Amino acid sequence: MIIRSFFRRTTTRTYIALLTIIIAAVCVLNSLNAFLGNQANKIYINSMRLIVSTEQDLYDVLRENENIINIRRGFLLESPEDSIQFVDEDPNFDKPLSWSSFSYLSLTSVTTYLGDNDLVENEIELGFSSLDYYNSTIFLDDYLGKTITADYQGEELKLVIKKVYDAGPFPEIKISKSIYDKLEKKDNRYFYSSQIKHEKFEESIKNDLLKYKKEEEDKIVVPHIFSQSSDGANYDILEKMNSQIKLLKNVTYILSAIFLIMFIIISKNIFEDLETTLKLEYMLGFNKKNIHINLIKRIFSMYIITIILSNILSTTIVFTLNNKYNLGMPVLNFNFLIIILLVILICNLLLIGTINNKLNITKHK
């Protein structure tokens, strides 16, 4: 009965509506911000490589770092006698592929990794950069069966192209198990390519790995390549997203400040509304314990309903946006929800304490 009468008040319903809207708005902005942050981080991951080439095997060091992912053992194949043309008898006579277009660590080398099990002997899969893949579309099938002559520590390798694919911004070659084993036995260095989970970890990871650099030939670098032809590593898209994230964060901070101000004002108004009611309950013979319980019921029930309604509203909005625009916004931001709950809990405890002190209930007989 007491709870019902509390919710019948127009002011109570108004407070719930206002808080529901502001909390839902902040939740939606947080979800959008998280979505854009994830998309920007995907572009960062796709546009970078952590390259470690050392005399000491650092595989265990890389594997033990939870912020390093997609670790691959590889090899660097060199251009024979500094040859410029990459593919022997290139079908694109006007603009043949060059070693430099497949090299991002030097002008005359290409990174090589273990390919699929269906590769045998000297067969390879040739991974074009997105730009070269797009520019070579009409010649792609013509490259199948062509050979690439490469050098590995003084030994000439004749590699036959079995398949071509878009490797993103970082061109590469995938080799058969037999060639891989052959190179591994011959190799006296350890070359690993990997990726970093988030840009914020890059500097610390690089500094930690530099401690293992002993020889002048040791290489620990983080190259970045942005490609206009690949949305997954497009610099303009990344810059636009970062700008949007910064704007959304500022808007979220402003709305959060508005929510806090509204919460304080509403709590003050609730205090003034309940002050007379609680005094009346005491005069009607309610004991101190029941007055405390009724006070807690009123305040917490209002904010619990507000949180439930705001989550339903924000979930509906996010779900609608995801379906309409094919987005991947998280439906619930649990970290933000926990912060809201903590703010409400702390403020409510302060409010209850303030009401008790002002009414001076404990001094009445």
PDB file of N, CA and C in Angstrom, residues 229-311:
ATOM      1  N   SER A 229      42.701   0.418 -50.214  1.00  0.00           N
ATOM      2  CA  SER A 229      41.842  -0.563 -50.899  1.00  0.00           C
ATOM      3  C   SER A 229      41.299  -1.618 -49.957  1.00  0.00           C
ATOM      4  N   SER A 230      41.634  -1.517 -48.672  1.00  0.00           N
ATOM      5  CA  SER A 230      41.161  -2.507 -47.706  1.00  0.00           C
ATOM      6  C   SER A 230      40.524  -1.801 -46.516  1.00  0.00           C
ATOM      7  N   ASP A 231      39.191  -2.003 -46.330  1.00  0.00           N
ATOM      8  CA  ASP A 231      38.507  -1.381 -45.188  1.00  0.00           C
ATOM      9  C   ASP A 231      39.089  -1.855 -43.870  1.00  0.00           C
ATOM     10  N   GLY A 232      39.645  -3.078 -43.878  1.00  0.00           N
ATOM     11  CA  GLY A 232      40.196  -3.640 -42.646  1.00  0.00           C
ATOM     12  C   GLY A 232      41.468  -2.980 -42.196  1.00  0.00           C
ATOM     13  N   ALA A 233      42.092  -2.164 -43.067  1.00  0.00           N
ATOM     14  CA  ALA A 233      43.327  -1.479 -42.687  1.00  0.00           C
ATOM     15  C   ALA A 233      43.380  -0.109 -43.351  1.00  0.00           C
ATOM     16  N   ASN A 234      42.264   0.592 -43.348  1.00  0.00           N
ATOM     17  CA  ASN A 234      42.167   1.877 -44.008  1.00  0.00           C
ATOM     18  C   ASN A 234      42.426   3.005 -43.019  1.00  0.00           C
ATOM     19  N   TYR A 235      43.456   3.804 -43.306  1.00  0.00           N
ATOM     20  CA  TYR A 235      43.871   4.863 -42.377  1.00  0.00           C
ATOM     21  C   TYR A 235      42.786   5.932 -42.235  1.00  0.00           C
ATOM     22  N   ASP A 236      42.146   6.296 -43.353  1.00  0.00           N
ATOM     23  CA  ASP A 236      41.107   7.327 -43.287  1.00  0.00           C
ATOM     24  C   ASP A 236      39.937   6.882 -42.418  1.00  0.00           C
ATOM     25  N   ILE A 237      39.555   5.610 -42.567  1.00  0.00           N
ATOM     26  CA  ILE A 237      38.470   5.073 -41.739  1.00  0.00           C
ATOM     27  C   ILE A 237      38.881   5.081 -40.266  1.00  0.00           C
ATOM     28  N   LEU A 238      40.127   4.704 -39.996  1.00  0.00           N
ATOM     29  CA  LEU A 238      40.613   4.680 -38.621  1.00  0.00           C
ATOM     30  C   LEU A 238      40.597   6.082 -38.006  1.00  0.00           C
ATOM     31  N   GLU A 239      41.079   7.073 -38.759  1.00  0.00           N
ATOM     32  CA  GLU A 239      41.087   8.449 -38.260  1.00  0.00           C
ATOM     33  C   GLU A 239      39.667   8.953 -38.011  1.00  0.00           C
ATOM     34  N   LYS A 240      38.751   8.606 -38.912  1.00  0.00           N
ATOM     35  CA  LYS A 240      37.354   9.025 -38.746  1.00  0.00           C
ATOM     36  C   LYS A 240      36.750   8.394 -37.500  1.00  0.00           C
ATOM     37  N   MET A 241      37.041   7.106 -37.295  1.00  0.00           N
ATOM     38  CA  MET A 241      36.527   6.412 -36.116  1.00  0.00           C
ATOM     39  C   MET A 241      37.084   7.008 -34.831  1.00  0.00           C
ATOM     40  N   ASN A 242      38.374   7.294 -34.816  1.00  0.00           N
ATOM     41  CA  ASN A 242      38.997   7.886 -33.620  1.00  0.00           C
ATOM     42  C   ASN A 242      38.378   9.240 -33.306  1.00  0.00           C
ATOM     43  N   SER A 243      38.076  10.012 -34.355  1.00  0.00           N
ATOM     44  CA  SER A 243      37.426  11.306 -34.158  1.00  0.00           C
ATOM     45  C   SER A 243      36.019  11.126 -33.585  1.00  0.00           C
ATOM     46  N   GLN A 244      35.293  10.142 -34.120  1.00  0.00           N
ATOM     47  CA  GLN A 244      33.937   9.864 -33.627  1.00  0.00           C
ATOM     48  C   GLN A 244      33.964   9.356 -32.188  1.00  0.00           C
ATOM     49  N   ILE A 245      34.948   8.523 -31.878  1.00  0.00           N
ATOM     50  CA  ILE A 245      35.077   7.994 -30.509  1.00  0.00           C
ATOM     51  C   ILE A 245      35.331   9.129 -29.525  1.00  0.00           C
ATOM     52  N   LYS A 246      36.207  10.057 -29.915  1.00  0.00           N
ATOM     53  CA  LYS A 246      36.514  11.200 -29.045  1.00  0.00           C
ATOM     54  C   LYS A 246      35.268  12.049 -28.817  1.00  0.00           C
ATOM     55  N   LEU A 247      34.499  12.283 -29.885  1.00  0.00           N
ATOM     56  CA  LEU A 247      33.273  13.075 -29.765  1.00  0.00           C
ATOM     57  C   LEU A 247      32.256  12.369 -28.883  1.00  0.00           C
ATOM     58  N   LEU A 248      32.081  11.061 -29.095  1.00  0.00           N
ATOM     59  CA  LEU A 248      31.111  10.296 -28.303  1.00  0.00           C
ATOM     60  C   LEU A 248      31.485  10.263 -26.832  1.00  0.00           C
ATOM     61  N   LYS A 249      32.788  10.161 -26.555  1.00  0.00           N
ATOM     62  CA  LYS A 249      33.229  10.172 -25.162  1.00  0.00           C
ATOM     63  C   LYS A 249      32.884  11.493 -24.496  1.00  0.00           C
ATOM     64  N   ASN A 250      33.103  12.596 -25.203  1.00  0.00           N
ATOM     65  CA  ASN A 250      32.788  13.916 -24.639  1.00  0.00           C
ATOM     66  C   ASN A 250      31.285  14.060 -24.392  1.00  0.00           C
ATOM     67  N   VAL A 251      30.481  13.592 -25.360  1.00  0.00           N
ATOM     68  CA  VAL A 251      29.020  13.649 -25.193  1.00  0.00           C
ATOM     69  C   VAL A 251      28.586  12.770 -24.021  1.00  0.00           C
ATOM     70  N   THR A 252      29.216  11.594 -23.908  1.00  0.00           N
ATOM     71  CA  THR A 252      28.879  10.677 -22.809  1.00  0.00           C
ATOM     72  C   THR A 252      29.227  11.295 -21.466  1.00  0.00           C
ATOM     73  N   TYR A 253      30.377  11.954 -21.396  1.00  0.00           N
ATOM     74  CA  TYR A 253      30.771  12.621 -20.148  1.00  0.00           C
ATOM     75  C   TYR A 253      29.758  13.707 -19.773  1.00  0.00           C
ATOM     76  N   ILE A 254      29.305  14.468 -20.786  1.00  0.00           N
ATOM     77  CA  ILE A 254      28.335  15.539 -20.523  1.00  0.00           C
ATOM     78  C   ILE A 254      27.016  14.952 -20.030  1.00  0.00           C
ATOM     79  N   LEU A 255      26.539  13.904 -20.709  1.00  0.00           N
ATOM     80  CA  LEU A 255      25.283  13.276 -20.292  1.00  0.00           C
ATOM     81  C   LEU A 255      25.410  12.628 -18.913  1.00  0.00           C
ATOM     82  N   SER A 256      26.581  12.059 -18.627  1.00  0.00           N
ATOM     83  CA  SER A 256      26.801  11.467 -17.305  1.00  0.00           C
ATOM     84  C   SER A 256      26.758  12.530 -16.226  1.00  0.00           C
ATOM     85  N   ALA A 257      27.332  13.703 -16.538  1.00  0.00           N
ATOM     86  CA  ALA A 257      27.291  14.821 -15.580  1.00  0.00           C
ATOM     87  C   ALA A 257      25.849  15.292 -15.387  1.00  0.00           C
ATOM     88  N   ILE A 258      25.100  15.343 -16.500  1.00  0.00           N
ATOM     89  CA  ILE A 258      23.680  15.730 -16.402  1.00  0.00           C
ATOM     90  C   ILE A 258      22.922  14.722 -15.556  1.00  0.00           C
ATOM     91  N   PHE A 259      23.211  13.422 -15.770  1.00  0.00           N
ATOM     92  CA  PHE A 259      22.544  12.383 -14.975  1.00  0.00           C
ATOM     93  C   PHE A 259      22.845  12.566 -13.490  1.00  0.00           C
ATOM     94  N   LEU A 260      24.110  12.842 -13.168  1.00  0.00           N
ATOM     95  CA  LEU A 260      24.485  13.006 -11.762  1.00  0.00           C
ATOM     96  C   LEU A 260      23.776  14.207 -11.144  1.00  0.00           C
ATOM     97  N   ILE A 261      23.718  15.310 -11.902  1.00  0.00           N
ATOM     98  CA  ILE A 261      23.032  16.518 -11.404  1.00  0.00           C
ATOM     99  C   ILE A 261      21.536  16.235 -11.211  1.00  0.00           C
ATOM    100  N   MET A 262      20.939  15.580 -12.214  1.00  0.00           N
ATOM    101  CA  MET A 262      19.520  15.234 -12.097  1.00  0.00           C
ATOM    102  C   MET A 262      19.276  14.305 -10.923  1.00  0.00           C
ATOM    103  N   PHE A 263      20.199  13.357 -10.731  1.00  0.00           N
ATOM    104  CA  PHE A 263      20.043  12.410  -9.633  1.00  0.00           C
ATOM    105  C   PHE A 263      20.066  13.133  -8.286  1.00  0.00           C
ATOM    106  N   ILE A 264      20.971  14.091  -8.143  1.00  0.00           N
ATOM    107  CA  ILE A 264      21.068  14.855  -6.886  1.00  0.00           C
ATOM    108  C   ILE A 264      19.800  15.684  -6.665  1.00  0.00           C
ATOM    109  N   ILE A 265      19.334  16.343  -7.734  1.00  0.00           N
ATOM    110  CA  ILE A 265      18.132  17.174  -7.618  1.00  0.00           C
ATOM    111  C   ILE A 265      16.912  16.313  -7.283  1.00  0.00           C
ATOM    112  N   ILE A 266      16.785  15.184  -7.984  1.00  0.00           N
ATOM    113  CA  ILE A 266      15.654  14.295  -7.730  1.00  0.00           C
ATOM    114  C   ILE A 266      15.712  13.717  -6.324  1.00  0.00           C
ATOM    115  N   SER A 267      16.917  13.351  -5.884  1.00  0.00           N
ATOM    116  CA  SER A 267      17.060  12.823  -4.520  1.00  0.00           C
ATOM    117  C   SER A 267      16.663  13.873  -3.493  1.00  0.00           C
ATOM    118  N   LYS A 268      17.060  15.118  -3.745  1.00  0.00           N
ATOM    119  CA  LYS A 268      16.696  16.222  -2.846  1.00  0.00           C
ATOM    120  C   LYS A 268      15.175  16.402  -2.806  1.00  0.00           C
ATOM    121  N   ASN A 269      14.562  16.324  -3.995  1.00  0.00           N
ATOM    122  CA  ASN A 269      13.104  16.476  -4.051  1.00  0.00           C
ATOM    123  C   ASN A 269      12.394  15.319  -3.350  1.00  0.00           C
ATOM    124  N   ILE A 270      12.930  14.108  -3.528  1.00  0.00           N
ATOM    125  CA  ILE A 270      12.354  12.954  -2.836  1.00  0.00           C
ATOM    126  C   ILE A 270      12.457  13.143  -1.325  1.00  0.00           C
ATOM    127  N   PHE A 271      13.590  13.645  -0.906  1.00  0.00           N
ATOM    128  CA  PHE A 271      13.785  13.910   0.519  1.00  0.00           C
ATOM    129  C   PHE A 271      12.714  14.873   1.051  1.00  0.00           C
ATOM    130  N   GLU A 272      12.488  15.936   0.308  1.00  0.00           N
ATOM    131  CA  GLU A 272      11.499  16.922   0.749  1.00  0.00           C
ATOM    132  C   GLU A 272      10.089  16.339   0.719  1.00  0.00           C
ATOM    133  N   ASP A 273       9.819  15.490  -0.313  1.00  0.00           N
ATOM    134  CA  ASP A 273       8.492  14.869  -0.407  1.00  0.00           C
ATOM    135  C   ASP A 273       8.240  13.888   0.727  1.00  0.00           C
ATOM    136  N   LEU A 274       9.282  13.124   1.087  1.00  0.00           N
ATOM    137  CA  LEU A 274       9.112  12.072   2.082  1.00  0.00           C
ATOM    138  C   LEU A 274       9.203  12.587   3.522  1.00  0.00           C
ATOM    139  N   GLU A 275       9.775  13.761   3.680  1.00  0.00           N
ATOM    140  CA  GLU A 275       9.980  14.262   5.048  1.00  0.00           C
ATOM    141  C   GLU A 275       8.653  14.338   5.813  1.00  0.00           C
ATOM    142  N   THR A 276       7.651  14.938   5.185  1.00  0.00           N
ATOM    143  CA  THR A 276       6.345  15.060   5.837  1.00  0.00           C
ATOM    144  C   THR A 276       5.690  13.695   6.011  1.00  0.00           C
ATOM    145  N   THR A 277       5.833  12.841   4.994  1.00  0.00           N
ATOM    146  CA  THR A 277       5.219  11.509   5.028  1.00  0.00           C
ATOM    147  C   THR A 277       5.787  10.670   6.167  1.00  0.00           C
ATOM    148  N   LEU A 278       7.101  10.719   6.343  1.00  0.00           N
ATOM    149  CA  LEU A 278       7.737   9.924   7.394  1.00  0.00           C
ATOM    150  C   LEU A 278       7.354  10.439   8.789  1.00  0.00           C
ATOM    151  N   LYS A 279       7.248  11.741   8.909  1.00  0.00           N
ATOM    152  CA  LYS A 279       6.815  12.299  10.200  1.00  0.00           C
ATOM    153  C   LYS A 279       5.390  11.854  10.512  1.00  0.00           C
ATOM    154  N   LEU A 280       4.562  11.835   9.467  1.00  0.00           N
ATOM    155  CA  LEU A 280       3.185  11.412   9.652  1.00  0.00           C
ATOM    156  C   LEU A 280       3.126   9.933  10.049  1.00  0.00           C
ATOM    157  N   GLU A 281       3.968   9.098   9.434  1.00  0.00           N
ATOM    158  CA  GLU A 281       4.002   7.690   9.803  1.00  0.00           C
ATOM    159  C   GLU A 281       4.400   7.512  11.263  1.00  0.00           C
ATOM    160  N   TYR A 282       5.362   8.321  11.712  1.00  0.00           N
ATOM    161  CA  TYR A 282       5.776   8.221  13.110  1.00  0.00           C
ATOM    162  C   TYR A 282       4.627   8.623  14.040  1.00  0.00           C
ATOM    163  N   MET A 283       3.912   9.691  13.658  1.00  0.00           N
ATOM    164  CA  MET A 283       2.797  10.156  14.489  1.00  0.00           C
ATOM    165  C   MET A 283       1.662   9.139  14.518  1.00  0.00           C
ATOM    166  N   LEU A 284       1.531   8.330  13.440  1.00  0.00           N
ATOM    167  CA  LEU A 284       0.487   7.310  13.384  1.00  0.00           C
ATOM    168  C   LEU A 284       0.864   6.054  14.149  1.00  0.00           C
ATOM    169  N   GLY A 285       2.065   6.022  14.714  1.00  0.00           N
ATOM    170  CA  GLY A 285       2.434   4.898  15.550  1.00  0.00           C
ATOM    171  C   GLY A 285       3.383   3.890  14.931  1.00  0.00           C
ATOM    172  N   PHE A 286       3.880   4.167  13.718  1.00  0.00           N
ATOM    173  CA  PHE A 286       4.869   3.259  13.115  1.00  0.00           C
ATOM    174  C   PHE A 286       6.137   3.295  13.952  1.00  0.00           C
ATOM    175  N   ASN A 287       6.713   2.118  14.219  1.00  0.00           N
ATOM    176  CA  ASN A 287       7.974   2.134  14.966  1.00  0.00           C
ATOM    177  C   ASN A 287       9.142   2.478  14.041  1.00  0.00           C
ATOM    178  N   LYS A 288      10.277   2.727  14.676  1.00  0.00           N
ATOM    179  CA  LYS A 288      11.460   3.186  13.927  1.00  0.00           C
ATOM    180  C   LYS A 288      11.876   2.190  12.857  1.00  0.00           C
ATOM    181  N   LYS A 289      11.806   0.893  13.169  1.00  0.00           N
ATOM    182  CA  LYS A 289      12.236  -0.132  12.222  1.00  0.00           C
ATOM    183  C   LYS A 289      11.353  -0.135  10.973  1.00  0.00           C
ATOM    184  N   ASN A 290      10.048  -0.038  11.178  1.00  0.00           N
ATOM    185  CA  ASN A 290       9.136  -0.040  10.040  1.00  0.00           C
ATOM    186  C   ASN A 290       9.301   1.212   9.170  1.00  0.00           C
ATOM    187  N   ILE A 291       9.562   2.328   9.812  1.00  0.00           N
ATOM    188  CA  ILE A 291       9.782   3.577   9.056  1.00  0.00           C
ATOM    189  C   ILE A 291      11.030   3.439   8.177  1.00  0.00           C
ATOM    190  N   HIS A 292      12.084   2.857   8.765  1.00  0.00           N
ATOM    191  CA  HIS A 292      13.314   2.602   7.993  1.00  0.00           C
ATOM    192  C   HIS A 292      13.023   1.694   6.799  1.00  0.00           C
ATOM    193  N   ILE A 293      12.295   0.612   7.047  1.00  0.00           N
ATOM    194  CA  ILE A 293      11.996  -0.355   5.982  1.00  0.00           C
ATOM    195  C   ILE A 293      11.168   0.286   4.873  1.00  0.00           C
ATOM    196  N   ASN A 294      10.154   1.053   5.276  1.00  0.00           N
ATOM    197  CA  ASN A 294       9.308   1.721   4.277  1.00  0.00           C
ATOM    198  C   ASN A 294      10.096   2.738   3.447  1.00  0.00           C
ATOM    199  N   LEU A 295      11.018   3.430   4.103  1.00  0.00           N
ATOM    200  CA  LEU A 295      11.855   4.400   3.404  1.00  0.00           C
ATOM    201  C   LEU A 295      12.726   3.705   2.358  1.00  0.00           C
ATOM    202  N   ILE A 296      13.345   2.629   2.776  1.00  0.00           N
ATOM    203  CA  ILE A 296      14.211   1.866   1.855  1.00  0.00           C
ATOM    204  C   ILE A 296      13.397   1.295   0.700  1.00  0.00           C
ATOM    205  N   LYS A 297      12.212   0.774   0.999  1.00  0.00           N
ATOM    206  CA  LYS A 297      11.352   0.214  -0.046  1.00  0.00           C
ATOM    207  C   LYS A 297      11.019   1.255  -1.106  1.00  0.00           C
ATOM    208  N   ARG A 298      10.629   2.442  -0.667  1.00  0.00           N
ATOM    209  CA  ARG A 298      10.253   3.492  -1.606  1.00  0.00           C
ATOM    210  C   ARG A 298      11.422   3.845  -2.544  1.00  0.00           C
ATOM    211  N   ILE A 299      12.560   4.173  -1.919  1.00  0.00           N
ATOM    212  CA  ILE A 299      13.687   4.692  -2.700  1.00  0.00           C
ATOM    213  C   ILE A 299      14.263   3.618  -3.621  1.00  0.00           C
ATOM    214  N   PHE A 300      14.534   2.434  -3.061  1.00  0.00           N
ATOM    215  CA  PHE A 300      15.167   1.403  -3.872  1.00  0.00           C
ATOM    216  C   PHE A 300      14.228   0.859  -4.946  1.00  0.00           C
ATOM    217  N   SER A 301      12.951   0.770  -4.658  1.00  0.00           N
ATOM    218  CA  SER A 301      12.007   0.285  -5.667  1.00  0.00           C
ATOM    219  C   SER A 301      11.941   1.252  -6.843  1.00  0.00           C
ATOM    220  N   MET A 302      12.009   2.555  -6.556  1.00  0.00           N
ATOM    221  CA  MET A 302      11.966   3.537  -7.629  1.00  0.00           C
ATOM    222  C   MET A 302      13.180   3.405  -8.544  1.00  0.00           C
ATOM    223  N   TYR A 303      14.358   3.262  -7.944  1.00  0.00           N
ATOM    224  CA  TYR A 303      15.570   3.195  -8.768  1.00  0.00           C
ATOM    225  C   TYR A 303      15.744   1.832  -9.437  1.00  0.00           C
ATOM    226  N   ILE A 304      15.245   0.784  -8.810  1.00  0.00           N
ATOM    227  CA  ILE A 304      15.290  -0.533  -9.467  1.00  0.00           C
ATOM    228  C   ILE A 304      14.411  -0.530 -10.713  1.00  0.00           C
ATOM    229  N   ILE A 305      13.203   0.049 -10.574  1.00  0.00           N
ATOM    230  CA  ILE A 305      12.310   0.159 -11.730  1.00  0.00           C
ATOM    231  C   ILE A 305      12.941   1.031 -12.814  1.00  0.00           C
ATOM    232  N   THR A 306      13.609   2.117 -12.394  1.00  0.00           N
ATOM    233  CA  THR A 306      14.276   3.006 -13.347  1.00  0.00           C
ATOM    234  C   THR A 306      15.357   2.265 -14.129  1.00  0.00           C
ATOM    235  N   ILE A 307      16.163   1.471 -13.429  1.00  0.00           N
ATOM    236  CA  ILE A 307      17.240   0.721 -14.086  1.00  0.00           C
ATOM    237  C   ILE A 307      16.669  -0.319 -15.046  1.00  0.00           C
ATOM    238  N   ILE A 308      15.608  -1.011 -14.609  1.00  0.00           N
ATOM    239  CA  ILE A 308      14.987  -2.025 -15.472  1.00  0.00           C
ATOM    240  C   ILE A 308      14.429  -1.376 -16.740  1.00  0.00           C
ATOM    241  N   LEU A 309      13.698  -0.269 -16.569  1.00  0.00           N
ATOM    242  CA  LEU A 309      13.106   0.415 -17.720  1.00  0.00           C
ATOM    243  C   LEU A 309      14.177   0.989 -18.649  1.00  0.00           C
ATOM    244  N   SER A 310      15.238   1.567 -18.080  1.00  0.00           N
ATOM    245  CA  SER A 310      16.303   2.148 -18.907  1.00  0.00           C
ATOM    246  C   SER A 310      17.038   1.074 -19.689  1.00  0.00           C
ATOM    247  N   ASN A 311      17.213  -0.099 -19.081  1.00  0.00           N
ATOM    248  CA  ASN A 311      17.873  -1.199 -19.787  1.00  0.00           C
ATOM    249  C   ASN A 311      16.996  -1.753 -20.895  1.00  0.00           C
TER     250      ASN A 311
END
